[in-house]
Each structure stands twice: as C-alpha cells, then as structure tokens.
PDB file of C-alpha atoms in Angstrom:
ATOM      1  CA  MET E   1      27.214  24.837  15.468  1.00 81.00           C
ATOM      2  CA  LEU E   2      30.930  24.909  14.692  1.00 84.00           C
ATOM      3  CA  GLU E   3      30.438  27.779  12.232  1.00 88.00           C
ATOM      4  CA  TYR E   4      28.262  29.580  14.782  1.00 89.00           C
ATOM      5  CA  TYR E   5      31.031  29.146  17.379  1.00 87.00           C
ATOM      6  CA  ARG E   6      33.732  30.479  15.057  1.00 87.00           C
ATOM      7  CA  LYS E   7      31.743  33.486  13.816  1.00 89.00           C
ATOM      8  CA  ASP E   8      29.560  34.621  16.722  1.00 90.00           C
ATOM      9  CA  VAL E   9      30.605  32.986  19.998  1.00 89.00           C
ATOM     10  CA  VAL E  10      34.306  33.800  19.656  1.00 90.00           C
ATOM     11  CA  GLU E  11      33.551  37.487  19.075  1.00 90.00           C
ATOM     12  CA  LYS E  12      31.068  37.678  21.979  1.00 90.00           C
ATOM     13  CA  LEU E  13      33.444  36.071  24.468  1.00 89.00           C
ATOM     14  CA  LYS E  14      36.437  38.026  23.182  1.00 90.00           C
ATOM     15  CA  ALA E  15      34.594  41.252  23.926  1.00 90.00           C
ATOM     16  CA  LYS E  16      33.147  40.087  27.256  1.00 90.00           C
ATOM     17  CA  PHE E  17      36.421  38.852  28.795  1.00 90.00           C
ATOM     18  CA  ALA E  18      38.762  41.245  26.901  1.00 90.00           C
ATOM     19  CA  TYR E  19      40.839  38.498  25.320  1.00 88.00           C
ATOM     20  CA  LYS E  20      43.653  39.702  23.080  1.00 90.00           C
ATOM     21  CA  SER E  21      43.616  36.646  20.807  1.00 88.00           C
ATOM     22  CA  SER E  22      40.822  34.417  19.585  1.00 87.00           C
ATOM     23  CA  MET E  23      42.912  31.442  20.731  1.00 89.00           C
ATOM     24  CA  GLN E  24      42.302  32.500  24.358  1.00 89.00           C
ATOM     25  CA  VAL E  25      38.557  32.021  23.951  1.00 91.00           C
ATOM     26  CA  PRO E  26      37.389  28.807  25.680  1.00 92.00           C
ATOM     27  CA  ARG E  27      35.988  26.033  23.536  1.00 91.00           C
ATOM     28  CA  ILE E  28      34.318  22.680  24.029  1.00 93.00           C
ATOM     29  CA  THR E  29      36.909  19.919  23.704  1.00 94.00           C
ATOM     30  CA  LYS E  30      34.729  16.811  24.120  1.00 95.00           C
ATOM     31  CA  ILE E  31      31.372  15.501  25.273  1.00 94.00           C
ATOM     32  CA  THR E  32      31.265  12.222  27.186  1.00 95.00           C
ATOM     33  CA  LEU E  33      28.083  10.154  27.401  1.00 93.00           C
ATOM     34  CA  ASN E  34      27.886   7.531  30.140  1.00 93.00           C
ATOM     35  CA  MET E  35      25.124   5.023  30.834  1.00 89.00           C
ATOM     36  CA  GLY E  36      25.356   2.942  34.004  1.00 83.00           C
ATOM     37  CA  LEU E  37      23.819  -0.496  33.630  1.00 78.00           C
ATOM     38  CA  GLY E  38      23.944  -1.869  37.160  1.00 69.00           C
ATOM     39  CA  GLU E  39      21.059  -4.265  36.476  1.00 70.00           C
ATOM     40  CA  ALA E  40      23.406  -6.159  34.138  1.00 59.00           C
ATOM     41  CA  ARG E  41      24.529  -8.196  37.168  1.00 63.00           C
ATOM     42  CA  GLU E  42      21.300 -10.222  36.999  1.00 67.00           C
ATOM     43  CA  ASP E  43      20.505 -10.023  33.285  1.00 69.00           C
ATOM     44  CA  LYS E  44      23.281 -10.129  30.682  1.00 71.00           C
ATOM     45  CA  LYS E  45      20.897  -8.969  27.906  1.00 75.00           C
ATOM     46  CA  VAL E  46      20.867  -5.468  29.405  1.00 75.00           C
ATOM     47  CA  ILE E  47      24.369  -4.578  28.115  1.00 81.00           C
ATOM     48  CA  PRO E  48      23.594  -5.010  24.369  1.00 85.00           C
ATOM     49  CA  ALA E  49      20.297  -3.123  24.776  1.00 84.00           C
ATOM     50  CA  GLY E  50      21.983  -0.245  26.605  1.00 84.00           C
ATOM     51  CA  MET E  51      24.848  -0.124  24.110  1.00 87.00           C
ATOM     52  CA  SER E  52      22.348  -0.066  21.251  1.00 87.00           C
ATOM     53  CA  ASP E  53      20.476   2.882  22.795  1.00 87.00           C
ATOM     54  CA  LEU E  54      23.668   4.813  23.513  1.00 88.00           C
ATOM     55  CA  GLY E  55      24.954   4.082  20.002  1.00 90.00           C
ATOM     56  CA  LYS E  56      21.809   5.581  18.483  1.00 90.00           C
ATOM     57  CA  ILE E  57      22.068   8.665  20.694  1.00 90.00           C
ATOM     58  CA  ALA E  58      25.804   9.233  20.161  1.00 90.00           C
ATOM     59  CA  GLY E  59      25.972   8.285  16.494  1.00 89.00           C
ATOM     60  CA  GLN E  60      28.966   6.049  17.132  1.00 92.00           C
ATOM     61  CA  LYS E  61      29.634   2.699  18.775  1.00 93.00           C
ATOM     62  CA  PRO E  62      29.972   2.942  22.578  1.00 92.00           C
ATOM     63  CA  VAL E  63      32.528   1.079  24.691  1.00 92.00           C
ATOM     64  CA  ALA E  64      31.447  -1.288  27.466  1.00 85.00           C
ATOM     65  CA  THR E  65      32.819  -0.348  30.886  1.00 84.00           C
ATOM     66  CA  ILE E  66      33.827  -3.121  33.263  1.00 76.00           C
ATOM     67  CA  SER E  67      34.144  -3.317  37.029  1.00 73.00           C
ATOM     68  CA  ARG E  68      37.672  -2.904  38.366  1.00 67.00           C
ATOM     69  CA  LYS E  69      37.277  -4.953  41.518  1.00 72.00           C
ATOM     70  CA  SER E  70      34.866  -7.310  43.251  1.00 73.00           C
ATOM     71  CA  ILE E  71      32.459  -5.821  45.788  1.00 68.00           C
ATOM     72  CA  ALA E  72      30.508  -8.436  47.730  1.00 66.00           C
ATOM     73  CA  GLY E  73      27.946  -5.942  49.065  1.00 67.00           C
ATOM     74  CA  PHE E  74      26.866  -5.102  45.512  1.00 66.00           C
ATOM     75  CA  LYS E  75      27.119  -8.736  44.307  1.00 65.00           C
ATOM     76  CA  LEU E  76      29.691  -7.580  41.780  1.00 62.00           C
ATOM     77  CA  ARG E  77      32.647  -9.504  40.376  1.00 67.00           C
ATOM     78  CA  GLU E  78      35.820  -8.134  38.867  1.00 74.00           C
ATOM     79  CA  ASN E  79      35.788  -7.546  35.062  1.00 68.00           C
ATOM     80  CA  TRP E  80      32.008  -7.769  34.725  1.00 69.00           C
ATOM     81  CA  PRO E  81      30.387  -5.283  32.294  1.00 71.00           C
ATOM     82  CA  ILE E  82      28.469  -2.646  34.279  1.00 81.00           C
ATOM     83  CA  GLY E  83      27.871   0.185  31.813  1.00 83.00           C
ATOM     84  CA  CYS E  84      28.846   1.832  28.544  1.00 90.00           C
ATOM     85  CA  LYS E  85      30.279   5.148  27.438  1.00 92.00           C
ATOM     86  CA  ALA E  86      30.969   7.156  24.298  1.00 94.00           C
ATOM     87  CA  THR E  87      33.260  10.144  23.830  1.00 95.00           C
ATOM     88  CA  LEU E  88      32.313  12.631  21.117  1.00 94.00           C
ATOM     89  CA  ARG E  89      34.741  15.054  19.489  1.00 93.00           C
ATOM     90  CA  GLY E  90      34.720  17.258  16.408  1.00 90.00           C
ATOM     91  CA  GLU E  91      31.677  17.336  14.132  1.00 91.00           C
ATOM     92  CA  ARG E  92      29.767  14.627  16.026  1.00 91.00           C
ATOM     93  CA  MET E  93      30.223  16.591  19.244  1.00 92.00           C
ATOM     94  CA  TYR E  94      28.719  19.787  17.797  1.00 92.00           C
ATOM     95  CA  GLU E  95      25.919  17.832  16.095  1.00 92.00           C
ATOM     96  CA  PHE E  96      25.072  16.132  19.432  1.00 91.00           C
ATOM     97  CA  LEU E  97      25.202  19.469  21.250  1.00 91.00           C
ATOM     98  CA  ASP E  98      22.729  20.923  18.766  1.00 90.00           C
ATOM     99  CA  ARG E  99      20.344  17.966  19.239  1.00 89.00           C
ATOM    100  CA  LEU E 100      20.707  18.181  23.028  1.00 90.00           C
ATOM    101  CA  ILE E 101      19.877  21.901  23.220  1.00 90.00           C
ATOM    102  CA  SER E 102      17.194  22.143  20.561  1.00 89.00           C
ATOM    103  CA  ILE E 103      15.431  18.761  20.762  1.00 89.00           C
ATOM    104  CA  ALA E 104      16.236  16.667  23.857  1.00 88.00           C
ATOM    105  CA  LEU E 105      16.171  19.208  26.702  1.00 87.00           C
ATOM    106  CA  PRO E 106      12.790  20.701  25.694  1.00 86.00           C
ATOM    107  CA  ARG E 107      11.338  17.155  25.732  1.00 85.00           C
ATOM    108  CA  VAL E 108      12.400  16.506  29.348  1.00 86.00           C
ATOM    109  CA  ARG E 109       9.402  16.215  31.633  1.00 85.00           C
ATOM    110  CA  ASP E 110       8.946  19.151  34.083  1.00 84.00           C
ATOM    111  CA  PHE E 111      12.031  20.901  32.698  1.00 84.00           C
ATOM    112  CA  ARG E 112      12.744  24.222  34.394  1.00 84.00           C
ATOM    113  CA  GLY E 113      16.304  24.799  33.263  1.00 85.00           C
ATOM    114  CA  LEU E 114      19.764  23.454  34.042  1.00 88.00           C
ATOM    115  CA  SER E 115      21.473  24.198  37.347  1.00 87.00           C
ATOM    116  CA  ILE E 116      24.686  26.215  37.290  1.00 86.00           C
ATOM    117  CA  LYS E 117      25.866  24.285  40.359  1.00 87.00           C
ATOM    118  CA  SER E 118      26.911  21.403  38.089  1.00 88.00           C
ATOM    119  CA  PHE E 119      30.191  23.049  37.084  1.00 89.00           C
ATOM    120  CA  ASP E 120      33.219  21.298  38.583  1.00 88.00           C
ATOM    121  CA  GLY E 121      35.447  24.315  39.271  1.00 86.00           C
ATOM    122  CA  ARG E 122      37.625  23.781  36.208  1.00 87.00           C
ATOM    123  CA  GLY E 123      35.109  24.783  33.566  1.00 85.00           C
ATOM    124  CA  ASN E 124      33.479  21.392  32.891  1.00 92.00           C
ATOM    125  CA  TYR E 125      29.722  20.859  33.089  1.00 92.00           C
ATOM    126  CA  SER E 126      27.855  17.651  33.939  1.00 93.00           C
ATOM    127  CA  LEU E 127      24.170  16.885  33.660  1.00 91.00           C
ATOM    128  CA  GLY E 128      22.061  13.792  34.007  1.00 90.00           C
ATOM    129  CA  LEU E 129      18.957  12.721  32.146  1.00 88.00           C
ATOM    130  CA  LYS E 130      16.567  10.292  33.831  1.00 88.00           C
ATOM    131  CA  GLU E 131      15.319   8.693  30.627  1.00 83.00           C
ATOM    132  CA  GLN E 132      16.914   8.088  27.254  1.00 79.00           C
ATOM    133  CA  ILE E 133      13.620   8.527  25.373  1.00 84.00           C
ATOM    134  CA  VAL E 134      13.999  12.327  25.214  1.00 86.00           C
ATOM    135  CA  PHE E 135      16.183  11.760  22.154  1.00 85.00           C
ATOM    136  CA  PRO E 136      14.133  11.265  18.968  1.00 83.00           C
ATOM    137  CA  GLU E 137      16.425   8.440  17.765  1.00 85.00           C
ATOM    138  CA  ILE E 138      15.094   6.138  20.486  1.00 81.00           C
ATOM    139  CA  ASP E 139      11.795   4.455  19.602  1.00 78.00           C
ATOM    140  CA  TYR E 140       9.678   4.208  22.750  1.00 79.00           C
ATOM    141  CA  ASP E 141       8.064   0.935  21.629  1.00 75.00           C
ATOM    142  CA  LYS E 142      11.380  -0.855  21.095  1.00 78.00           C
ATOM    143  CA  ILE E 143      13.114  -0.169  24.437  1.00 77.00           C
ATOM    144  CA  ASP E 144      13.100  -2.719  27.254  1.00 77.00           C
ATOM    145  CA  ALA E 145      13.551  -0.256  30.160  1.00 78.00           C
ATOM    146  CA  LEU E 146      14.008   3.436  30.860  1.00 82.00           C
ATOM    147  CA  ARG E 147      17.648   4.179  31.615  1.00 84.00           C
ATOM    148  CA  GLY E 148      19.454   7.279  32.779  1.00 85.00           C
ATOM    149  CA  LEU E 149      22.275   8.982  30.950  1.00 90.00           C
ATOM    150  CA  ASP E 150      25.117  11.178  32.219  1.00 92.00           C
ATOM    151  CA  ILE E 151      26.472  13.878  29.922  1.00 93.00           C
ATOM    152  CA  THR E 152      29.745  15.673  30.653  1.00 94.00           C
ATOM    153  CA  ILE E 153      30.748  18.677  28.572  1.00 94.00           C
ATOM    154  CA  THR E 154      34.496  19.251  28.841  1.00 95.00           C
ATOM    155  CA  THR E 155      35.829  22.701  28.000  1.00 93.00           C
ATOM    156  CA  ASN E 156      39.274  24.255  28.130  1.00 93.00           C
ATOM    157  CA  ALA E 157      37.933  27.230  30.133  1.00 91.00           C
ATOM    158  CA  LYS E 158      39.992  28.197  33.166  1.00 90.00           C
ATOM    159  CA  THR E 159      37.051  29.211  35.392  1.00 89.00           C
ATOM    160  CA  ASN E 160      33.390  28.354  35.810  1.00 89.00           C
ATOM    161  CA  LYS E 161      32.381  31.895  34.756  1.00 90.00           C
ATOM    162  CA  GLU E 162      34.127  31.491  31.393  1.00 90.00           C
ATOM    163  CA  ALA E 163      32.571  28.059  30.869  1.00 91.00           C
ATOM    164  CA  GLN E 164      29.118  29.354  31.782  1.00 90.00           C
ATOM    165  CA  ALA E 165      29.498  32.239  29.330  1.00 90.00           C
ATOM    166  CA  LEU E 166      30.562  29.760  26.638  1.00 91.00           C
ATOM    167  CA  LEU E 167      27.562  27.480  27.222  1.00 90.00           C
ATOM    168  CA  GLU E 168      25.173  30.444  27.451  1.00 90.00           C
ATOM    169  CA  ALA E 169      26.495  31.613  24.078  1.00 90.00           C
ATOM    170  CA  PHE E 170      25.361  28.225  22.735  1.00 89.00           C
ATOM    171  CA  SER E 171      21.950  29.070  24.344  1.00 87.00           C
ATOM    172  CA  PHE E 172      22.058  26.529  27.163  1.00 87.00           C
ATOM    173  CA  PRO E 173      18.872  26.935  29.256  1.00 87.00           C
ATOM    174  CA  PHE E 174      20.268  27.699  32.728  1.00 87.00           C
ATOM    175  CA  LYS E 175      17.912  28.358  35.673  1.00 83.00           C
ATOM    176  CA  GLU E 176      20.086  30.894  37.462  1.00 72.00           C
ATOM    177  CA  LYS E 177      21.899  33.610  35.602  1.00 70.00           C
ATOM    178  CA  ASP E 178      25.271  33.978  37.316  1.00 62.00           C
ATOM    179  CA  ILE E 179      27.681  31.852  39.307  1.00 62.00           C
ATOM    180  CA  GLY E 180      27.868  33.279  42.813  1.00 52.00           C
TER     181      GLY E 180
END
C-alpha cells in the first residue's frame, strides 16, 4: 500500500488538485482503533478478552483506557478500566488499511458502502464496526461476546474534499460520490 501511495496516489492527487510539490499531497498519518468495554464494570474478565481481540486485529499490544472521573449514574469509579485502544503508524498502518479495505469491509453484514458524512471537517475519517469478527484473525468460536470497534483514519489533508480524494484513491467504498 505504501508503494502504491508513493507511485500512483501521489500522481493522481497532484494532477487533481494542481499541487506544485509532491509534499503538498495529503497522506494518512495514523489509524486509531478503539474498543469500548463498558461491560467491564460488572465483569473484570472482559478487559483481557477485549485487549486480546484488539491485539490480534491491530498486530500490536493495545493500551487499556481508564475512566477519568466517577459517574454515579453509570456506576463507574475513577481509574477503572473501561476500554482499550491501539494507534497504528508506518508499515502496520498501511497493512491494516489493506486488510480493512480488501477483507474486513466486504465481510460486514448488509454492507452498502461507507458514508461520506463521517469526515470531521479537518480531513479525518471515522467509522464504526458493530462486530469484531469481520477480521479473519478473530476466531468466531473463541470469542466470549461480539464487540464493536471504532476506527479513526487521521490524515494531514486540509479539507474534507482532499481527504475523500485520498481515501477514494485507496479504493474506499463510499456510498455517495462527492461531499456537498
């Protein structure tokens, strides 16, 4: 994917947006994977299981996230583990992106494409998966529960149009074609 970006994507975007230098072309800086494990309040065995799943998906050890303050309405105490996250950069990031586009997204049930409304205005894209079993690394028989996963793709694009063009060059399956 990195070679594809350097050879093909840079040239496409340079021509489309009339950049003078290839350093002006937007690129993906990092991919953040986040798994919320709110049920860990009742069962402490959920955190290691969730971290194991996220570690298999990311290809690196995730970090446990902890609550910052106590919230009585959610029966939550300060400094309790409530999720896990992993930040991918470099080769692992491009390898994960390849697996996401070519393997995981086609395995999502009733998949009709990604919404372009998930851009944040600064060129970053977020998507959520309802189940972690769309990744082939996860063995369906060995999981204890289906868990969701948030994926944020951070780019250094200045606008949503540039970021959308970058992700479309990587053949992201968007539903709509253009940001209004």
